[in-house]
Coordinates of C-alpha atoms in Angstrom, one line a residue:
Chain T
M1 CA 24.7 109.1 42.1
R2 CA 24.0 112.7 41.3
T3 CA 27.2 114.9 41.2
A4 CA 27.1 118.6 42.1
A5 CA 28.1 121.4 39.6
H6 CA 30.4 122.7 42.3
P7 CA 31.4 121.3 45.7
F8 CA 30.1 122.3 49.0
L9 CA 32.9 123.5 51.3
F10 CA 32.2 123.2 55.1
V11 CA 33.3 126.2 57.0
G12 CA 33.3 126.6 60.7
C13 CA 33.7 129.8 62.7
V14 CA 35.2 131.3 65.9
E15 CA 33.2 134.1 67.6
L16 CA 35.4 137.0 68.7
R17 CA 33.3 139.0 71.2
Q18 CA 33.6 142.7 71.5
T19 CA 32.2 144.6 74.4
L20 CA 30.5 148.0 73.6
D21 CA 30.8 149.6 77.0
M22 CA 27.0 150.0 76.9
H23 CA 25.0 148.7 79.9
A24 CA 21.5 148.5 81.2
L25 CA 20.6 148.3 84.9
D26 CA 16.9 148.1 84.5
E27 CA 14.2 147.4 81.9
R28 CA 13.8 151.0 80.8
E29 CA 17.5 151.3 80.1
L30 CA 17.4 148.0 78.3
M31 CA 14.7 149.4 76.0
H32 CA 16.7 152.6 75.3
R33 CA 19.9 150.6 74.6
V34 CA 18.2 148.0 72.4
A35 CA 16.9 151.0 70.4
E36 CA 20.3 152.6 69.9
V37 CA 23.0 149.8 69.8
P38 CA 24.5 148.8 66.5
A39 CA 22.4 146.2 64.6
D40 CA 25.3 143.7 65.1
S41 CA 24.7 143.8 68.8
V42 CA 21.0 143.0 68.4
F43 CA 22.1 140.2 66.2
F44 CA 24.7 138.9 68.7
H45 CA 22.2 138.8 71.6
T46 CA 19.5 137.0 69.5
F47 CA 20.7 134.9 66.6
G48 CA 24.2 134.6 68.2
Y49 CA 22.5 132.9 71.3
F50 CA 22.2 129.7 69.2
L51 CA 26.0 129.5 68.9
R52 CA 26.5 129.8 72.7
H53 CA 23.5 127.9 74.0
R54 CA 24.3 124.5 75.5
P55 CA 21.9 121.6 75.8
F56 CA 22.0 121.5 79.7
T57 CA 21.1 125.2 80.2
T58 CA 17.5 126.5 80.3
A59 CA 16.5 127.8 76.9
Y60 CA 15.6 131.4 77.0
G61 CA 15.8 132.0 73.2
N62 CA 17.9 135.1 73.5
D63 CA 20.2 137.0 76.0
F64 CA 17.5 139.7 76.8
A65 CA 15.0 137.1 78.0
R66 CA 17.7 135.3 80.0
W67 CA 18.7 138.5 81.7
A68 CA 15.1 139.5 82.5
A69 CA 14.5 136.1 84.1
L70 CA 17.8 135.6 86.0
E71 CA 19.0 139.1 86.9
I72 CA 15.9 141.3 87.1
G73 CA 13.6 138.4 88.1
D74 CA 10.9 139.7 85.8
R75 CA 9.3 136.4 84.7
A76 CA 6.6 138.1 82.7
L77 CA 9.0 140.1 80.6
A78 CA 11.3 137.1 80.2
E79 CA 8.4 135.1 78.8
R80 CA 7.4 137.9 76.4
L81 CA 11.0 138.3 75.2
A82 CA 11.7 134.6 75.0
V83 CA 8.9 133.9 72.6
V84 CA 10.4 136.3 70.0
D85 CA 11.6 134.1 67.2
P86 CA 14.3 136.0 65.4
F87 CA 13.9 134.0 62.2
A88 CA 10.4 135.3 61.9
F89 CA 11.7 138.8 61.0
P90 CA 12.9 139.9 57.5
T91 CA 15.7 142.1 58.9
V92 CA 17.5 142.7 62.2
E93 CA 16.0 146.2 62.3
A94 CA 12.5 144.7 62.2
L95 CA 13.5 142.4 65.0
R96 CA 14.9 145.4 67.0
E97 CA 11.6 147.3 66.6
H98 CA 9.7 144.4 67.9
L99 CA 11.9 144.0 70.9
V100 CA 11.6 147.7 71.7
T101 CA 7.8 147.5 71.3
I102 CA 7.6 144.6 73.8
L103 CA 9.7 146.4 76.3
Q104 CA 7.7 149.7 75.9
D105 CA 4.4 147.8 76.3
H106 CA 5.7 146.0 79.4
L107 CA 6.9 149.2 81.0
R108 CA 3.6 150.9 80.4
A109 CA 1.8 148.1 82.2
R110 CA 3.9 148.0 85.3
G111 CA 5.3 150.5 87.8
G112 CA 8.8 151.4 88.9
D113 CA 11.9 149.6 87.6
L114 CA 13.9 147.3 89.8
R115 CA 17.5 148.4 89.3
V116 CA 20.3 145.9 89.7
E117 CA 23.9 146.4 90.7
F118 CA 26.5 146.9 87.9
D119 CA 27.7 143.3 88.3
R120 CA 24.2 142.1 87.2
A121 CA 23.7 144.7 84.4
F122 CA 23.0 143.7 80.9
H123 CA 26.3 144.3 79.0
F124 CA 25.9 144.8 75.3
Q125 CA 28.3 143.1 73.0
R126 CA 28.8 142.3 69.3
S127 CA 30.9 139.7 67.6
H128 CA 33.2 139.2 64.7
L129 CA 33.2 135.8 63.1
V130 CA 36.5 134.4 62.0
E131 CA 35.8 131.7 59.4
V132 CA 37.7 128.4 59.5
E133 CA 37.8 126.1 56.4
L134 CA 37.4 122.7 57.9
G135 CA 38.9 120.8 54.9
L136 CA 35.6 119.0 54.3
A137 CA 34.1 119.1 50.8
A138 CA 31.2 117.3 49.2
T139 CA 30.1 116.9 45.5
T140 CA 27.6 114.1 46.1
L141 CA 24.8 113.7 48.7
A142 CA 26.7 110.9 50.4
E143 CA 29.7 113.1 50.8
F144 CA 27.5 115.9 52.0
R145 CA 26.1 113.6 54.7
A146 CA 29.6 112.6 55.8
G147 CA 30.7 116.2 55.9
L148 CA 27.6 117.3 57.8
A149 CA 28.1 114.6 60.4
A150 CA 31.8 115.3 60.9
A151 CA 31.9 119.2 60.8
D152 CA 32.5 121.3 63.9
A153 CA 29.1 122.4 65.2
T154 CA 30.0 126.0 64.4
A155 CA 29.7 125.1 60.7
I156 CA 26.0 124.4 61.3
Y157 CA 25.6 127.9 62.8
L158 CA 27.5 129.5 60.0
H159 CA 25.7 127.8 57.1
A160 CA 22.2 127.5 58.7
V161 CA 21.9 130.5 60.9
E162 CA 24.4 133.2 60.0
A163 CA 23.9 132.7 56.3
R164 CA 20.2 133.1 56.6
A165 CA 20.1 135.9 59.1
R166 CA 23.0 138.1 58.2
G167 CA 24.5 136.8 55.0
G168 CA 21.4 137.6 53.0
R169 CA 21.0 134.0 51.9
R170 CA 17.5 133.4 53.2
A171 CA 17.4 129.7 52.3
G172 CA 20.7 129.1 54.1
D173 CA 23.9 127.7 52.5
F174 CA 22.9 124.0 52.7
A175 CA 19.5 124.5 51.0
E176 CA 21.0 126.8 48.4
W177 CA 23.6 124.2 47.4
L178 CA 21.2 121.3 47.5
R179 CA 18.9 123.3 45.2
G180 CA 21.4 125.0 42.9
A181 CA 24.3 122.6 42.6
L182 CA 22.8 119.2 43.4
E183 CA 19.4 120.0 41.9
L184 CA 17.4 118.5 44.8
P185 CA 14.7 121.1 45.3
A186 CA 12.5 119.0 47.5
L187 CA 15.3 118.2 49.9
A188 CA 16.3 121.9 49.9
E189 CA 12.8 122.9 50.8
R190 CA 12.8 120.5 53.7
F191 CA 16.1 121.9 54.9
E192 CA 14.6 125.4 54.8
R193 CA 11.7 124.3 57.0
I194 CA 14.0 123.2 59.8
D195 CA 13.4 125.5 62.8
P196 CA 16.6 126.3 64.8
Y197 CA 14.7 128.4 67.3
L198 CA 14.9 127.2 70.9
T199 CA 17.1 124.2 70.2
T200 CA 20.8 123.4 70.0
L201 CA 23.1 123.2 67.0
E202 CA 23.6 119.4 67.6
R203 CA 19.8 118.9 67.4
V204 CA 19.7 120.9 64.2
R205 CA 22.5 118.7 62.8
G206 CA 20.6 115.6 63.8
R207 CA 17.4 116.7 62.0
L208 CA 19.3 117.7 58.9
L209 CA 21.1 114.3 58.9
R210 CA 17.8 112.5 59.1
L211 CA 16.5 114.4 56.1
V212 CA 19.6 113.5 54.1
D213 CA 19.3 109.8 55.2
R214 CA 15.7 109.7 53.9
A215 CA 16.7 111.3 50.6
L216 CA 19.5 108.8 50.2
E217 CA 17.1 106.0 50.9
E218 CA 14.7 107.4 48.3
E219 CA 17.6 107.7 45.8
R220 CA 18.6 104.1 46.4
G221 CA 14.9 102.9 46.2
Chain L
M1 CA 55.7 120.1 78.0
S2 CA 52.3 119.4 76.5
R3 CA 51.7 119.5 72.7
I4 CA 48.5 120.4 71.0
D5 CA 47.7 116.8 70.1
D6 CA 47.7 115.8 73.8
Y7 CA 44.6 117.9 74.1
R8 CA 42.5 115.8 71.7
Q9 CA 41.7 113.4 74.6
V10 CA 40.1 116.2 76.6
A11 CA 38.9 118.9 74.2
P12 CA 35.6 118.9 72.4
P13 CA 35.6 116.9 69.2
G14 CA 37.1 118.9 66.4
A15 CA 38.5 121.7 68.6
V16 CA 42.1 120.8 68.0
D17 CA 41.6 120.6 64.3
V18 CA 40.1 124.1 64.4
I19 CA 43.1 125.4 66.3
Q20 CA 45.5 123.8 63.7
K21 CA 43.6 125.4 60.9
L22 CA 43.6 128.8 62.5
A23 CA 47.4 128.5 63.3
E24 CA 48.1 127.7 59.6
R25 CA 46.8 131.2 58.8
V26 CA 49.3 132.9 61.2
R27 CA 52.2 130.5 60.9
G28 CA 55.5 132.3 61.1
R29 CA 54.0 135.5 62.6
R30 CA 55.7 136.9 65.7
F31 CA 53.6 137.0 68.8
L32 CA 55.1 138.6 71.9
N33 CA 53.7 138.5 75.4
L34 CA 54.8 141.1 78.0
T35 CA 54.1 140.6 81.7
G36 CA 55.4 142.0 85.0
G37 CA 56.8 138.6 86.1
R38 CA 56.8 134.9 85.4
L39 CA 55.7 133.6 88.8
G40 CA 52.3 133.0 90.4
G41 CA 48.9 134.1 89.3
G42 CA 46.5 133.0 86.5
V43 CA 48.3 134.9 83.8
A44 CA 51.6 133.0 84.3
E45 CA 49.7 129.7 84.5
I46 CA 48.0 130.4 81.1
L47 CA 51.2 131.6 79.4
R48 CA 53.2 128.6 80.7
T49 CA 50.9 126.4 78.7
A50 CA 50.0 128.6 75.7
V51 CA 53.4 129.9 74.7
P52 CA 55.0 126.4 74.0
I53 CA 51.9 125.1 72.3
L54 CA 51.6 128.2 70.0
S55 CA 55.3 127.8 69.2
D56 CA 54.8 124.2 68.4
L57 CA 52.0 125.2 66.0
G58 CA 54.4 127.4 64.1
V59 CA 53.5 130.8 65.6
D60 CA 56.7 132.5 66.6
T61 CA 55.6 133.1 70.2
S62 CA 57.7 134.6 73.0
W63 CA 57.2 135.8 76.5
E64 CA 59.3 138.7 78.0
I65 CA 59.0 140.4 81.4
T66 CA 59.8 143.9 82.6
G67 CA 61.8 144.7 85.7
G68 CA 63.0 147.5 87.8
D69 CA 63.8 148.7 91.3
Q70 CA 61.5 148.4 94.4
A71 CA 59.9 151.8 93.7
Y72 CA 58.9 150.6 90.1
Y73 CA 57.2 147.4 91.4
A74 CA 55.6 149.3 94.3
T75 CA 54.1 152.0 92.0
A76 CA 52.9 149.4 89.5
R77 CA 51.2 147.4 92.3
T78 CA 49.6 150.6 93.7
L79 CA 48.5 151.8 90.3
Q80 CA 46.8 148.4 89.6
A81 CA 45.1 148.5 93.0
T82 CA 43.6 151.9 92.2
L83 CA 42.5 150.7 88.8
E84 CA 40.8 147.9 90.6
G85 CA 39.0 150.5 92.7
A86 CA 41.0 150.7 95.9
E87 CA 41.8 154.0 97.5
R88 CA 45.6 154.4 97.6
V89 CA 48.1 157.2 97.4
L90 CA 49.8 157.6 94.1
S91 CA 52.5 160.3 93.8
D92 CA 53.4 162.1 90.5
E93 CA 57.1 161.2 91.2
G94 CA 56.3 157.5 91.6
L95 CA 54.2 157.5 88.3
A96 CA 57.0 159.3 86.5
H97 CA 59.5 156.8 87.8
W98 CA 57.3 153.9 86.6
V99 CA 57.1 155.5 83.1
E100 CA 60.9 156.1 83.1
M101 CA 61.7 152.5 84.1
N102 CA 59.5 151.2 81.3
R103 CA 61.5 153.4 78.9
V104 CA 64.6 151.6 80.1
N105 CA 62.8 148.3 79.7
A106 CA 61.9 149.2 76.2
K107 CA 65.6 149.7 75.3
K108 CA 66.4 146.2 76.6
L109 CA 63.5 144.3 75.1
A110 CA 63.0 143.4 71.4
L111 CA 59.5 144.8 70.9
D112 CA 59.2 144.0 67.2
A113 CA 56.4 141.6 66.6
D114 CA 53.2 141.2 64.5
L115 CA 51.1 141.1 67.7
V116 CA 52.3 142.4 71.1
L117 CA 50.0 141.4 74.0
V118 CA 50.8 143.5 77.1
H119 CA 49.3 141.9 80.2
D120 CA 48.0 144.1 83.0
V121 CA 49.6 147.3 84.4
Q122 CA 53.3 146.9 85.1
P123 CA 54.5 146.8 81.4
A124 CA 51.6 148.9 80.1
S125 CA 53.4 152.2 79.3
L126 CA 55.8 150.3 77.0
V127 CA 53.2 151.1 74.3
T128 CA 54.7 154.6 73.9
H129 CA 57.8 152.8 72.5
R130 CA 55.9 150.7 69.9
T131 CA 57.3 150.3 66.5
D132 CA 55.3 148.2 64.0
G133 CA 52.8 145.4 64.6
R134 CA 49.5 145.5 66.5
W135 CA 49.6 146.2 70.2
V136 CA 46.9 144.9 72.5
W137 CA 46.4 145.6 76.2
R138 CA 45.3 142.4 78.0
C139 CA 43.5 143.4 81.2
H140 CA 43.0 140.4 83.5
F141 CA 41.2 142.3 86.3
D142 CA 38.0 144.3 86.7
C143 CA 38.6 147.9 86.1
S144 CA 35.0 149.1 85.8
S145 CA 35.3 150.8 89.2
A146 CA 38.7 152.3 88.7
R147 CA 39.5 155.5 90.7
P148 CA 38.8 158.4 88.2
A149 CA 42.2 160.1 88.7
A150 CA 44.1 156.8 88.2
W151 CA 42.1 155.9 85.2
S152 CA 42.6 159.3 83.6
F153 CA 46.3 158.9 84.1
F154 CA 46.4 155.3 82.8
R155 CA 44.1 156.0 79.8
Q156 CA 46.8 158.1 78.1
F157 CA 48.7 154.9 77.6
A158 CA 45.7 152.5 77.1
D159 CA 44.3 154.6 74.3
Q160 CA 47.6 154.2 72.4
Y161 CA 46.9 150.5 71.9
D162 CA 45.0 149.1 68.9
A163 CA 42.6 147.2 71.1
A164 CA 42.1 146.0 74.6
V165 CA 40.9 142.6 75.9
F166 CA 39.0 142.0 79.1
S167 CA 37.9 138.8 80.8
L168 CA 34.2 139.7 81.0
P169 CA 31.9 142.3 79.5
G170 CA 31.4 144.9 82.2
F171 CA 35.1 144.6 83.4
E172 CA 36.1 147.4 81.0
G173 CA 36.9 151.0 81.7
R174 CA 36.1 153.8 79.3
L175 CA 38.4 153.6 76.3
G176 CA 38.4 154.9 72.8
I177 CA 39.7 151.7 71.2
P178 CA 37.9 148.4 70.4
M179 CA 37.5 146.2 73.4
Y180 CA 37.2 142.4 73.1
V181 CA 36.2 139.8 75.5
V182 CA 38.3 136.6 76.1
E183 CA 37.5 134.6 79.1
P184 CA 40.4 132.9 80.9
S185 CA 40.9 129.2 81.0
I186 CA 42.3 126.2 82.8
D187 CA 44.8 123.7 81.5
P188 CA 43.4 120.2 82.0
L189 CA 46.8 118.6 81.8
S190 CA 48.5 120.8 84.3
E191 CA 49.5 119.7 87.8
K192 CA 46.5 121.5 89.2
N193 CA 44.0 119.7 87.0
R194 CA 45.4 116.5 85.6
E195 CA 44.0 113.1 86.7
L196 CA 45.5 111.8 90.0
S197 CA 45.8 108.1 90.6
P198 CA 44.0 106.8 93.8
R199 CA 47.4 106.2 95.4
E200 CA 48.5 109.8 94.6
L201 CA 45.3 111.2 95.9
T202 CA 45.5 109.2 99.2
D203 CA 49.1 110.2 99.7
I204 CA 48.4 113.9 99.2
L205 CA 45.3 113.9 101.4
T206 CA 47.1 112.0 104.2
S207 CA 50.0 114.5 104.1
L208 CA 47.4 117.3 104.5
R209 CA 45.6 115.4 107.4
V210 CA 42.3 115.3 105.4
V211 CA 40.0 112.5 106.5
R212 CA 37.4 111.2 104.1
D213 CA 35.0 109.5 106.3
K214 CA 32.2 112.0 105.9
P215 CA 30.9 114.3 103.1
L216 CA 33.6 116.9 102.5
L217 CA 32.9 120.6 101.8
V218 CA 35.9 122.4 100.4
Q219 CA 36.7 126.0 99.8
I220 CA 40.0 127.1 98.2
G221 CA 40.6 130.8 98.3
S222 CA 42.5 133.6 100.1
F223 CA 41.8 134.3 103.8
T224 CA 40.3 137.7 103.0
H225 CA 36.9 139.3 103.3
G226 CA 36.5 139.1 99.5
D227 CA 36.6 135.2 99.5
D228 CA 34.5 135.2 102.7
P229 CA 35.9 132.1 104.5
I230 CA 34.2 133.2 107.7
G231 CA 30.9 133.1 105.8
V232 CA 31.7 129.5 104.8
V233 CA 32.3 128.5 108.4
N234 CA 28.9 130.0 109.3
A235 CA 27.2 128.2 106.5
Y236 CA 28.9 124.9 107.5
R237 CA 27.6 125.4 111.1
L238 CA 24.1 125.8 109.8
V239 CA 24.5 122.6 107.7
K240 CA 26.2 120.7 110.6
K241 CA 22.9 120.8 112.6
H242 CA 21.5 118.4 110.1
H243 CA 24.4 116.6 108.3
D244 CA 27.6 115.1 109.6
V245 CA 30.1 116.8 107.3
R246 CA 33.7 118.0 107.3
L247 CA 34.9 121.4 106.1
V248 CA 38.3 122.1 104.6
L249 CA 39.3 125.7 104.1
A250 CA 42.5 125.9 102.1
G251 CA 44.1 129.2 101.2
T252 CA 46.8 131.7 101.3
G253 CA 47.3 133.8 104.4
G254 CA 49.5 136.9 104.4
D255 CA 50.9 139.8 106.5
E256 CA 48.0 142.2 105.8
P257 CA 46.0 143.0 109.0
D258 CA 42.7 141.6 107.6
R259 CA 44.3 138.4 106.5
V260 CA 46.0 137.9 109.9
E261 CA 42.7 138.6 111.6
I262 CA 40.7 136.2 109.4
G263 CA 43.4 133.5 109.6
N264 CA 43.2 133.7 113.5
E265 CA 39.5 133.5 113.5
L266 CA 39.5 130.5 111.2
R267 CA 42.1 128.7 113.3
E268 CA 40.0 129.4 116.4
A269 CA 37.0 127.8 114.6
A270 CA 39.1 124.8 113.8
R271 CA 40.3 124.4 117.4
E272 CA 36.7 124.4 118.6
D273 CA 35.5 121.8 116.0
P274 CA 37.6 118.8 114.9
D275 CA 35.6 118.5 111.6
V276 CA 37.0 121.9 110.5
L277 CA 40.4 121.9 108.9
V278 CA 42.2 125.1 108.0
L279 CA 45.2 124.7 105.6
E280 CA 47.6 127.5 104.7
L281 CA 49.0 126.6 101.4
P282 CA 51.6 128.4 99.2
A283 CA 50.2 129.8 95.9
E284 CA 52.0 127.0 93.9
A285 CA 50.5 124.1 95.9
Y286 CA 49.0 122.8 92.6
R287 CA 48.9 119.1 93.5
Q288 CA 47.4 119.7 96.9
I289 CA 44.6 122.0 95.4
N290 CA 44.0 119.3 92.8
A291 CA 43.6 116.6 95.4
L292 CA 41.4 118.7 97.7
Q293 CA 39.0 119.5 94.8
R294 CA 38.9 115.8 93.8
A295 CA 38.2 114.7 97.4
A296 CA 35.4 117.2 97.8
T297 CA 31.7 116.2 97.8
I298 CA 30.8 119.9 97.1
V299 CA 33.1 122.7 96.3
L300 CA 32.3 126.2 97.7
Q301 CA 33.5 129.5 96.3
K302 CA 31.5 131.9 98.4
S303 CA 33.3 135.0 97.4
V304 CA 31.5 138.4 97.8
R305 CA 34.1 140.2 95.6
A306 CA 35.9 138.5 92.8
G307 CA 37.7 139.0 89.5
F308 CA 37.2 136.1 87.1
E309 CA 38.5 133.4 89.6
L310 CA 38.8 130.0 87.9
G311 CA 38.2 127.9 91.0
P312 CA 34.7 126.9 89.9
A313 CA 36.0 125.8 86.5
E314 CA 38.7 123.7 88.1
A315 CA 36.2 122.1 90.4
M316 CA 33.7 121.5 87.7
W317 CA 36.3 119.9 85.5
K318 CA 36.8 117.4 88.4
G319 CA 33.1 116.6 88.3
K320 CA 32.1 118.6 91.4
P321 CA 29.0 120.7 91.9
V322 CA 30.0 124.3 92.9
I323 CA 28.1 126.7 95.2
G324 CA 29.5 130.1 94.5
G325 CA 28.9 133.7 95.5
Y326 CA 27.3 136.0 92.9
A327 CA 30.5 138.0 92.2
G328 CA 32.7 138.6 89.1
G329 CA 33.3 135.6 86.9
L330 CA 31.7 133.1 89.3
A331 CA 28.3 133.8 88.0
Q332 CA 29.6 133.4 84.5
Q333 CA 31.0 129.9 85.2
I334 CA 28.3 128.4 87.4
I335 CA 25.0 127.6 85.6
P336 CA 22.4 127.7 88.3
N337 CA 20.5 124.4 88.8
A338 CA 22.7 122.7 86.1
T339 CA 26.3 122.8 87.4
G340 CA 25.7 124.3 90.9
Y341 CA 24.2 127.3 92.5
T342 CA 25.0 131.0 92.9
V343 CA 24.2 132.4 96.3
Y344 CA 24.1 135.8 98.0
T345 CA 24.2 134.9 101.7
V346 CA 25.5 132.5 104.3
E347 CA 21.9 131.2 104.6
G348 CA 21.7 130.7 100.8
A349 CA 25.0 128.7 100.8
A350 CA 23.8 126.5 103.7
F351 CA 20.4 126.0 102.0
R352 CA 22.0 124.8 98.8
I353 CA 24.5 122.5 100.6
R354 CA 21.6 120.9 102.5
H355 CA 19.6 120.6 99.2
L356 CA 22.5 118.7 97.6
L357 CA 23.2 116.5 100.6
N358 CA 19.5 115.6 100.9
N359 CA 19.3 114.9 97.1
P360 CA 22.6 113.1 96.6
E361 CA 21.7 111.9 93.1
L362 CA 22.0 115.6 92.0
I363 CA 25.7 115.6 92.9
P364 CA 27.1 113.4 90.1
R365 CA 24.5 114.8 87.6
M366 CA 25.6 118.4 88.2
G367 CA 29.2 117.3 88.3
A368 CA 28.9 115.7 84.9
A369 CA 27.2 118.8 83.4
G370 CA 29.9 121.0 84.9
R371 CA 32.6 119.0 83.3
E372 CA 31.0 119.3 79.9
H373 CA 30.4 123.0 80.4
V374 CA 34.1 123.5 81.2
R375 CA 35.1 121.3 78.3
R376 CA 33.3 123.6 75.9
S377 CA 33.9 127.0 77.5
F378 CA 36.9 127.1 79.9
L379 CA 39.7 124.8 78.7
I380 CA 42.9 126.2 77.3
T381 CA 41.9 124.9 73.8
R382 CA 39.1 127.5 73.7
H383 CA 41.5 130.1 74.9
L384 CA 44.0 129.3 72.2
T385 CA 41.2 129.5 69.6
D386 CA 40.4 133.0 70.8
F387 CA 44.1 134.1 70.8
L388 CA 44.4 132.9 67.2
A389 CA 41.1 134.4 66.1
L390 CA 42.2 137.7 67.6
M391 CA 45.5 137.6 65.7
I392 CA 43.7 136.9 62.5
H393 CA 41.1 139.5 63.1
L394 CA 43.6 142.3 64.0
A395 CA 45.7 141.5 60.9
R396 CA 42.8 142.2 58.6

């Protein structure tokens, strides 16, 4: 069995949320705030959604779409925001621009805003991730499979979402290691193609495990 | 006393391991909690569980309280009420006395710690006597609509902290320091939430005169306009036209005029209808609350004003669907159509109760989803994780 040049260390994370004391009570305010909040906040409400999303809740894709649907009751805006796949943008700034453009276009097409009470406002946040070494390491594909199956779900977020979106590692940590340390470029490419948008971390884990199982079978065959 | 390993049976897989890993990074550090008292309320409930567990994990955790004369307590209560948005009279002399009493408290207390977490208003001005370590103000209430004069006074102390922690985004007041969000939690192994044997359950319900021959609607909350028990009675009456159900309203009364008036009105409703039961319970009636939530078919929390209020989380942990008002933390806990419903009106509450009673297969399905939701988001294990992450983050 192939042995990696360096081990893969599984790291989980805890999300410490910070409130920014910036709020939106209608769609117009949402547009202005999205344009001006720190990039970390745009990240929190889009990519960070995957860390908080649970399988039994309706998938809105990001916090902005969820708010438009549930608090403002603007289904059309919710649909337009929900379809924004954050992974399709090269930078958070590009993602921000697109969100603002959608809001601007939506506001041009409809009349007055429906303002909500403060209780139902959109409250902007950001987060700080505290990393946690999980004590799981892999130097072979079989060990990697065992670690991937056992790791806390936050490790999937950190290595597959955070690394790609904010860490500057566009392939994600898993694919980078499979390609660079274990020299399995085909498997790495399949990992990169996994689409975490509108799903849960557990489903992403399941898909990754199936890819590894297939590779292990091929290796044995 | 519970230990962290006891929580493996109830926490999400891997959660206890994460807590232990985080605790290793702050082992030996001193973590001091300061509150205005040790009795009653959600803060004391959380600290009673968290302090021994963190100590067991190797974090040198302690819990101290401040004290003073009657005027000190009265001013602290009034100041907190104004920060929560109530119109009250605060005198300069009273406020100066509160500050002075906390100066005396500071002399008596050992305030040296790596992290000092000061809970709510009463001990808050102790920050002016800080030495080393990081100081964090932990605000457990909603101060977004604080009275401006009270907030301006209080802010001179709050801004001396390194950070503040609120229970929900939107609960914060204007401050010049970083503000974090940590939601409160329930202890699944406490008297209020632990499993009860069928025998225990029957004994407690019998002692409360609760009969279980019909679907049972239960609301636990204070007899105040904020928790709207009168609205619950009216919703029950709308449901009663179609379904033979019982209603239990359990809560704390009190001497304030509105509580007395609402209590009288509820007792009158109970006299007129044998299927309505009104129970006045002390705040520490944990086993009784546990039993009532477990006996319920549907749990109501039809508050119109609320802080975070963990009642929905407690009920969902017991596998019950919850119909709650759209207020404070209730909307944060209840996932509409998945774990229950949020409603705005008496009619809305009645509609949702009838919907569940007419579609009884939804009741266990929502109950199961609610329990999983609480397991991930509102157990003490998640709270301990947040505490430790905050300690690590602030030590950077």
